[in-house]
Short mmCIF file of C-alpha atoms in Angstrom, two decimals:
data_model
loop_
_atom_site.label_atom_id
_atom_site.label_comp_id
_atom_site.label_asym_id
_atom_site.label_seq_id
_atom_site.Cartn_x
_atom_site.Cartn_y
_atom_site.Cartn_z
CA MET A 1 61.16 76.30 81.32
CA ALA A 2 64.06 77.11 83.90
CA VAL A 3 64.65 73.23 84.30
CA THR A 4 64.96 72.78 80.51
CA SER A 5 67.51 75.49 80.26
CA SER A 6 69.70 74.25 82.98
CA ALA A 7 69.53 70.71 81.47
CA GLU A 8 70.48 71.93 78.04
CA ALA A 9 73.60 73.97 79.17
CA PRO A 10 75.90 70.99 80.05
CA HIS A 11 74.70 69.30 76.73
CA GLY A 12 75.73 72.47 74.67
CA MET A 13 79.09 72.70 76.52
CA ARG A 14 79.69 69.15 75.99
CA ASP A 15 79.00 69.42 72.22
CA TRP A 16 81.64 72.20 71.98
CA TRP A 17 84.27 70.03 73.79
CA LEU A 18 83.37 67.34 71.28
CA ARG A 19 83.92 69.85 68.48
CA ALA A 20 87.37 70.66 69.77
CA ALA A 21 88.29 67.11 68.89
CA LEU A 22 86.20 66.94 65.78
CA VAL A 23 87.86 69.92 64.20
CA LEU A 24 90.87 67.69 63.63
CA GLN A 25 88.87 65.14 61.37
CA HIS A 26 85.81 67.09 60.05
CA PRO A 27 86.65 70.90 60.56
CA ARG A 28 84.15 72.48 58.31
CA PRO A 29 80.82 71.71 60.44
CA VAL A 30 82.87 72.97 63.51
CA PHE A 31 83.64 76.17 62.04
CA VAL A 32 80.19 76.62 60.56
CA ALA A 33 78.82 76.09 64.09
CA LEU A 34 80.58 79.42 65.02
CA ARG A 35 78.06 81.22 62.95
CA ASP A 36 75.90 80.95 66.00
CA THR A 37 76.52 84.03 68.05
CA SER A 38 73.80 83.58 70.54
CA SER A 39 74.61 84.14 74.07
CA GLU A 40 74.11 80.57 75.07
CA SER A 41 76.48 79.35 72.22
CA LEU A 42 79.03 81.75 73.29
CA ALA A 43 78.85 80.70 76.86
CA ASP A 44 78.95 77.04 76.09
CA ARG A 45 82.17 77.26 73.93
CA SER A 46 84.01 79.64 76.41
CA GLU A 47 85.73 76.91 78.42
CA PRO A 48 86.98 74.90 75.28
CA VAL A 49 88.13 78.03 73.85
CA LEU A 50 90.24 79.01 77.09
CA ALA A 51 91.71 75.56 77.28
CA ILE A 52 92.74 75.50 73.71
CA ILE A 53 94.48 78.98 73.93
CA LEU A 54 96.36 78.12 77.24
CA LEU A 55 97.41 74.71 76.17
CA GLY A 56 98.45 75.93 72.66
CA GLY A 57 100.38 78.69 74.20
CA ILE A 58 102.31 76.18 76.47
CA ALA A 59 102.98 73.96 73.39
CA TYR A 60 104.46 76.91 71.63
CA ALA A 61 106.56 78.10 74.64
CA LEU A 62 108.03 74.70 74.89
CA SER A 63 108.87 74.69 71.23
CA THR A 64 110.97 77.96 71.56
CA GLY A 65 114.83 78.48 71.84
CA THR A 66 114.04 79.89 75.35
CA ALA A 67 112.86 76.61 76.60
CA GLY A 68 115.91 74.97 75.18
CA HIS A 69 118.31 76.56 77.66
CA LEU A 70 116.33 77.11 80.65
CA MET A 71 118.43 74.66 82.64
CA ASP A 72 121.51 76.26 81.73
CA ASP A 73 120.65 78.18 84.79
CA THR A 74 121.45 75.81 87.56
CA GLN A 75 118.54 77.16 89.82
CA TYR A 76 116.05 75.61 87.41
CA ASP A 77 114.72 72.08 88.10
CA GLY A 78 111.74 70.22 86.54
CA LEU A 79 109.31 72.08 88.86
CA LEU A 80 110.47 75.48 87.77
CA VAL A 81 110.54 74.50 84.07
CA ALA A 82 106.80 73.33 84.54
CA VAL A 83 106.06 76.75 86.26
CA TRP A 84 107.80 78.70 83.60
CA ALA A 85 105.90 76.75 80.81
CA PHE A 86 102.54 77.36 82.49
CA ILE A 87 103.11 81.05 83.00
CA ALA A 88 104.77 81.92 79.73
CA GLY A 89 102.72 79.60 77.85
CA SER A 90 99.49 80.94 79.21
CA LEU A 91 100.62 84.52 78.52
CA THR A 92 101.78 83.57 74.93
CA GLY A 93 98.53 81.71 74.23
CA ILE A 94 96.41 84.69 75.47
CA LEU A 95 98.43 87.24 73.55
CA GLY A 96 98.33 85.18 70.37
CA TYR A 97 94.57 84.76 70.74
CA PHE A 98 93.76 88.37 70.92
CA LEU A 99 96.47 89.55 68.54
CA ILE A 100 95.95 86.96 65.82
CA GLY A 101 92.16 87.25 66.27
CA ALA A 102 92.55 90.92 65.63
CA PHE A 103 94.55 90.50 62.48
CA VAL A 104 92.09 87.77 61.12
CA TRP A 105 89.25 90.15 61.95
CA ALA A 106 90.78 93.10 60.37
CA ALA A 107 91.79 91.05 57.23
CA SER A 108 88.44 89.50 56.89
CA LYS A 109 86.74 93.10 57.33
CA LEU A 110 88.85 94.39 54.46
CA LEU A 111 87.51 91.55 52.23
CA GLY A 112 83.89 92.29 53.05
CA SER A 113 83.28 90.21 56.34
CA GLN A 114 80.42 91.43 58.63
CA GLY A 115 81.59 89.16 61.38
CA SER A 116 82.62 90.15 64.96
CA TYR A 117 86.04 90.27 66.49
CA ARG A 118 84.93 87.59 68.86
CA ARG A 119 84.08 85.20 66.22
CA SER A 120 87.28 85.73 64.56
CA ARG A 121 88.99 84.94 67.88
CA HIS A 122 87.03 81.69 68.18
CA VAL A 123 88.11 80.74 64.53
CA VAL A 124 91.66 81.30 65.65
CA ALA A 125 91.19 79.23 68.82
CA PHE A 126 89.67 76.12 66.99
CA ALA A 127 92.19 76.42 64.22
CA ALA A 128 94.96 76.22 66.94
CA VAL A 129 93.76 72.53 68.14
CA PRO A 130 96.74 70.86 66.28
CA ILE A 131 99.30 73.09 68.15
CA VAL A 132 97.69 71.67 71.45
CA LEU A 133 98.03 68.24 69.91
CA SER A 134 101.66 68.68 69.42
CA LEU A 135 102.04 68.47 73.27
CA VAL A 136 102.04 64.59 72.41
CA LEU A 137 105.71 65.13 71.31
CA LEU A 138 106.91 66.15 74.79
CA PRO A 139 106.74 62.65 76.49
CA PHE A 140 108.79 61.29 73.52
CA ARG A 141 111.36 63.96 73.86
CA LEU A 142 111.52 63.59 77.63
CA ALA A 143 111.91 59.72 77.15
CA LEU A 144 114.59 60.10 74.59
CA TYR A 145 116.81 62.97 75.96
CA GLY A 146 115.36 63.73 79.55
CA GLU A 147 116.17 67.24 80.86
CA ASP A 148 118.73 67.73 78.05
CA ILE A 149 116.01 69.29 76.01
CA PHE A 150 116.06 72.18 78.35
CA ARG A 151 119.83 72.60 78.11
CA THR A 152 122.10 74.07 75.49
CA GLY A 153 124.08 71.31 73.77
CA GLY A 154 122.35 68.49 75.40
CA SER A 155 122.01 65.12 73.95
CA ASP A 156 119.15 66.17 71.95
CA ALA A 157 121.52 68.56 69.90
CA GLY A 158 121.89 67.90 66.03
CA ALA A 159 119.58 65.58 64.08
CA GLY A 160 117.21 64.68 67.00
CA ASP A 161 116.30 68.28 67.68
CA ARG A 162 115.99 68.98 64.15
CA ILE A 163 113.39 66.03 63.78
CA PHE A 164 111.24 67.35 66.60
CA GLU A 165 111.33 70.88 65.18
CA LEU A 166 110.04 69.63 61.88
CA LEU A 167 107.39 67.64 63.60
CA PHE A 168 106.23 70.63 65.48
CA ALA A 169 106.45 72.77 62.30
CA ALA A 170 104.02 70.15 60.76
CA PHE A 171 101.44 70.84 63.54
CA VAL A 172 101.80 74.60 62.89
CA VAL A 173 101.16 74.13 59.19
CA TRP A 174 98.04 71.92 59.89
CA SER A 175 96.88 74.88 62.34
CA ILE A 176 97.40 77.29 59.34
CA ALA A 177 95.35 74.96 56.92
CA LEU A 178 92.52 74.77 59.52
CA LEU A 179 92.45 78.63 59.74
CA VAL A 180 91.99 78.80 56.00
CA VAL A 181 89.22 76.22 56.24
CA GLY A 182 87.70 78.01 59.17
CA ILE A 183 87.64 81.43 57.52
CA ARG A 184 86.00 79.86 54.38
CA ALA A 185 83.46 77.97 56.29
CA VAL A 186 82.38 80.80 58.78
CA HIS A 187 81.92 83.17 56.00
CA GLY A 188 80.91 80.96 53.15
CA TRP A 189 83.70 82.29 51.01
CA THR A 190 85.71 80.91 48.00
CA TRP A 191 89.08 79.19 48.76
CA ALA A 192 90.92 82.13 47.11
CA ARG A 193 89.16 84.74 49.43
CA ALA A 194 89.89 82.69 52.53
CA LEU A 195 93.54 82.07 51.48
CA ALA A 196 93.82 85.83 50.93
CA ALA A 197 92.44 86.65 54.41
CA SER A 198 94.63 84.26 55.98
CA ALA A 199 97.82 85.32 54.37
CA MET A 200 96.96 89.06 55.25
CA ALA A 201 96.26 87.98 59.01
CA LEU A 202 99.32 85.90 59.49
CA GLY A 203 101.83 87.74 57.66
CA ILE A 204 102.67 90.40 60.38
CA PRO A 205 102.53 87.82 63.40
CA ALA A 206 104.91 85.55 61.51
CA VAL A 207 107.38 88.52 61.04
CA LEU A 208 107.08 89.38 64.83
CA ALA A 209 107.54 85.70 65.91
CA ALA A 210 110.70 85.34 63.67
CA VAL A 211 112.12 88.50 65.04
CA ILE A 212 111.47 87.32 68.78
CA GLU A 213 112.93 84.05 68.08
CA LEU A 214 116.06 85.54 66.70
CA HIS A 215 116.52 87.47 69.84
#
């Protein structure tokens, strides 16, 4: 019996890594699988969830205005920017995971959900996969503008910067759409109910993010 359990563990974890990619194409079965709250399932998906929230946080941090002028400080070089992106991004990802997860859980609870806070956090994590995918934009930005993307008034200023901002926004919208799908799938709700929960959950974080960005 012990041999069977140890053999199944890697298989279960591999399934959740595959689901992290599958959520971009066929999201519903991925979110339905989150209904399984057994200790084995929770353990199997812990590593993919951690990777998603850290990489998603890094992607978000690199999209902010703060990242856009890091090299205005002459002490910053490529290595320090990478360190900043990892630390700031990881903290942002973890904060967003717990905070948005709490709002999703609370909003769902108000609309009749019996699901746990942990499951709500996992829905948020898998919905954030498109934000992780937005990291593919970084090599293109670096190839076009080099370190200027981290300087005020660099060669990326103007139309180029706006284009990449719009592309990143498209990934964010994709994540929001996945959140709606996820809430609907994991609870078996109607679209209207899932949309209401998503709107309630994202309203306050959106305002907070806008305020932070303005400062």
